[in-house]
């Protein structure tokens, strides 16, 4: 495992879809379900440091769940659900800071995008706005930076509704509508 993780050097290897963030989330899930005995923190501490460095270095410029900030942050959401940490532990504080930093970066990325760039994303959960929206809803439940989350959620919801109004009916729209139903 360490050899595999040591080979990861570029930012595309950090993805949730097929990279470190996804592997880390799987390890956390399996640990929480009692399917692996190893401590996820010990098993994944180096890759976790890499994810944190990418996040705090603002080196991720993608907004999708599969390849971007929300996907990387899903790992930290999984870590926050780990009951082996006390609420005031260093690790929990670190994960909270990572999530807050991701929201700040996501807000900055979306504000800096031109209409053409915003439209490159579809309505799917995996590669589009619905995934961003669902991530924001997960963070909203944590109660951090409520005003920023409300503003960003509203912005993404508007992008989704505008795309729903202008696009022909497709299966991707169904994913967007489910995002609204969950809220």
Coordinates of C-alpha atoms in Angstrom, one line a residue:
X1 CA 0.0 0.0 0.0
X2 CA 2.8 2.5 0.9
X3 CA 4.5 1.8 -2.4
X4 CA 1.4 2.5 -4.3
X5 CA 0.7 5.7 -2.4
X6 CA 4.4 6.8 -2.8
X7 CA 4.0 6.7 -6.6
X8 CA 1.3 9.4 -6.5
X9 CA 2.9 12.7 -7.5
X10 CA 0.5 14.7 -9.7
X11 CA -2.7 16.5 -8.8
X12 CA -4.9 14.3 -11.0
X13 CA -3.9 11.4 -8.7
X14 CA -5.6 13.2 -5.8
X15 CA -9.1 12.9 -7.2
X16 CA -12.0 11.4 -5.5
X17 CA -13.0 9.4 -8.5
X18 CA -9.8 7.4 -9.0
X19 CA -7.2 8.9 -6.7
X20 CA -6.0 9.4 -3.1
X21 CA -9.2 11.1 -1.9
X22 CA -11.3 8.2 -3.0
X23 CA -9.0 5.6 -1.7
X24 CA -8.8 7.4 1.7
X25 CA -12.6 7.7 1.8
X26 CA -12.9 4.0 1.1
X27 CA -10.4 3.1 3.8
X28 CA -12.3 5.3 6.3
X29 CA -15.6 3.7 5.3
X30 CA -14.2 0.2 5.7
X31 CA -12.7 1.1 9.0
X32 CA -16.0 2.6 10.3
X33 CA -17.8 -0.6 9.3
X34 CA -15.2 -2.7 11.1
X35 CA -14.0 -4.4 7.8
X36 CA -10.3 -3.5 8.3
X37 CA -8.4 -3.5 11.6
X38 CA -5.7 -0.9 10.7
X39 CA -6.1 2.6 12.0
X40 CA -7.0 4.8 8.9
X41 CA -5.0 7.7 10.3
X42 CA -1.8 5.6 10.6
X43 CA -2.5 3.9 7.2
X44 CA -3.2 7.1 5.4
X45 CA -1.2 9.8 7.2
X46 CA 1.2 10.6 4.4
X47 CA -1.4 10.8 1.6
X48 CA -3.6 12.9 4.0
X49 CA -0.7 15.3 4.4
X50 CA -0.5 15.5 0.6
X51 CA -4.2 16.3 0.3
X52 CA -3.9 19.0 3.0
X53 CA -0.9 20.6 1.2
X54 CA -2.8 20.7 -2.1
X55 CA -5.8 22.2 -0.4
X56 CA -3.9 24.9 1.5
X57 CA -1.6 25.5 -1.4
X58 CA -4.7 26.3 -3.5
X59 CA -3.4 23.9 -6.2
X60 CA -6.8 22.4 -7.2
X61 CA -8.7 24.4 -9.8
X62 CA -11.4 21.9 -10.5
X63 CA -14.9 22.1 -9.0
X64 CA -16.4 18.7 -9.7
X65 CA -16.9 15.9 -7.2
X66 CA -14.9 13.4 -9.3
X67 CA -11.8 15.6 -10.0
X68 CA -12.0 18.7 -7.8
X69 CA -12.2 20.3 -4.4
X70 CA -15.6 18.7 -3.3
X71 CA -14.2 15.3 -4.1
X72 CA -11.0 15.9 -2.1
X73 CA -13.1 17.3 0.7
X74 CA -15.3 14.2 0.8
X75 CA -12.3 12.5 2.4
X76 CA -12.2 15.1 5.2
X77 CA -16.0 14.7 5.7
X78 CA -15.5 11.0 6.2
X79 CA -12.6 11.7 8.6
X80 CA -14.9 14.0 10.7
X81 CA -17.3 11.1 11.1
X82 CA -14.6 9.0 12.8
X83 CA -15.7 8.6 16.4
X84 CA -12.2 7.7 17.6
X85 CA -11.3 11.4 17.7
X86 CA -12.5 13.8 20.4
X87 CA -14.3 16.8 19.2
X88 CA -11.5 19.1 20.3
X89 CA -8.6 17.0 19.0
X90 CA -5.9 18.4 16.7
X91 CA -7.0 16.1 13.9
X92 CA -10.7 17.2 14.1
X93 CA -9.6 20.9 14.0
X94 CA -7.4 20.1 11.0
X95 CA -10.3 18.5 9.1
X96 CA -12.6 21.4 10.0
X97 CA -10.0 23.9 8.7
X98 CA -9.6 21.9 5.5
X99 CA -13.3 22.0 4.9
X100 CA -13.5 25.7 5.6
X101 CA -10.5 26.3 3.2
X102 CA -12.2 24.3 0.5
X103 CA -15.4 26.3 0.8
X104 CA -13.3 29.5 0.5
X105 CA -11.5 28.2 -2.5
X106 CA -14.6 26.9 -4.2
X107 CA -16.2 30.3 -3.7
X108 CA -13.2 32.0 -5.2
X109 CA -13.1 29.6 -8.2
X110 CA -16.8 30.1 -9.0
X111 CA -16.6 33.9 -8.6
X112 CA -13.6 34.0 -11.0
X113 CA -15.2 31.9 -13.7
X114 CA -16.6 33.4 -16.9
X115 CA -20.0 32.3 -18.2
X116 CA -18.3 30.0 -20.7
X117 CA -16.3 28.3 -17.9
X118 CA -19.4 27.9 -15.7
X119 CA -21.3 26.3 -18.6
X120 CA -18.6 23.7 -19.3
X121 CA -20.0 21.7 -16.3
X122 CA -23.1 19.7 -16.8
X123 CA -25.9 18.8 -14.3
X124 CA -24.5 15.4 -13.2
X125 CA -23.5 14.6 -9.7
X126 CA -20.1 13.2 -10.7
X127 CA -18.9 15.8 -13.2
X128 CA -21.2 18.7 -12.7
X129 CA -23.1 21.1 -10.6
X130 CA -25.3 18.6 -8.8
X131 CA -22.2 17.1 -7.1
X132 CA -21.0 20.5 -6.0
X133 CA -24.5 21.3 -4.6
X134 CA -24.7 18.0 -2.7
X135 CA -21.2 18.6 -1.3
X136 CA -22.3 22.1 -0.1
X137 CA -25.4 20.5 1.6
X138 CA -23.1 18.1 3.4
X139 CA -21.0 21.0 4.7
X140 CA -24.0 23.0 5.6
X141 CA -25.1 20.3 8.0
X142 CA -21.8 20.8 9.9
X143 CA -22.8 24.4 10.7
X144 CA -19.5 26.0 9.7
X145 CA -19.4 29.4 8.1
X146 CA -23.1 29.5 7.6
X147 CA -23.3 32.8 5.7
X148 CA -20.7 31.7 3.1
X149 CA -22.3 28.3 2.7
X150 CA -25.8 29.9 2.2
X151 CA -24.4 32.3 -0.4
X152 CA -22.5 29.6 -2.3
X153 CA -25.4 27.2 -2.1
X154 CA -27.7 29.9 -3.5
X155 CA -25.3 30.7 -6.3
X156 CA -24.9 27.0 -7.3
X157 CA -28.7 26.4 -7.1
X158 CA -29.2 29.4 -9.4
X159 CA -26.7 28.0 -11.9
X160 CA -28.5 24.6 -11.8
X161 CA -32.0 26.1 -12.3
X162 CA -30.7 28.3 -15.1
X163 CA -29.2 25.2 -16.8
X164 CA -32.4 23.3 -16.2
X165 CA -34.4 26.0 -17.9
X166 CA -32.2 26.2 -21.0
X167 CA -31.3 22.6 -21.7
X168 CA -33.4 19.9 -23.3
X169 CA -34.7 17.2 -21.0
X170 CA -32.1 14.6 -20.3
X171 CA -31.2 12.1 -17.6
X172 CA -28.7 14.6 -16.2
X173 CA -31.6 16.8 -15.2
X174 CA -32.9 14.0 -13.1
X175 CA -29.8 14.1 -11.0
X176 CA -30.1 17.9 -10.5
X177 CA -33.8 17.5 -9.5
X178 CA -32.8 14.9 -6.9
X179 CA -30.3 17.4 -5.4
X180 CA -33.2 19.8 -4.8
X181 CA -35.4 17.1 -3.4
X182 CA -32.7 16.2 -0.8
X183 CA -32.5 19.8 0.4

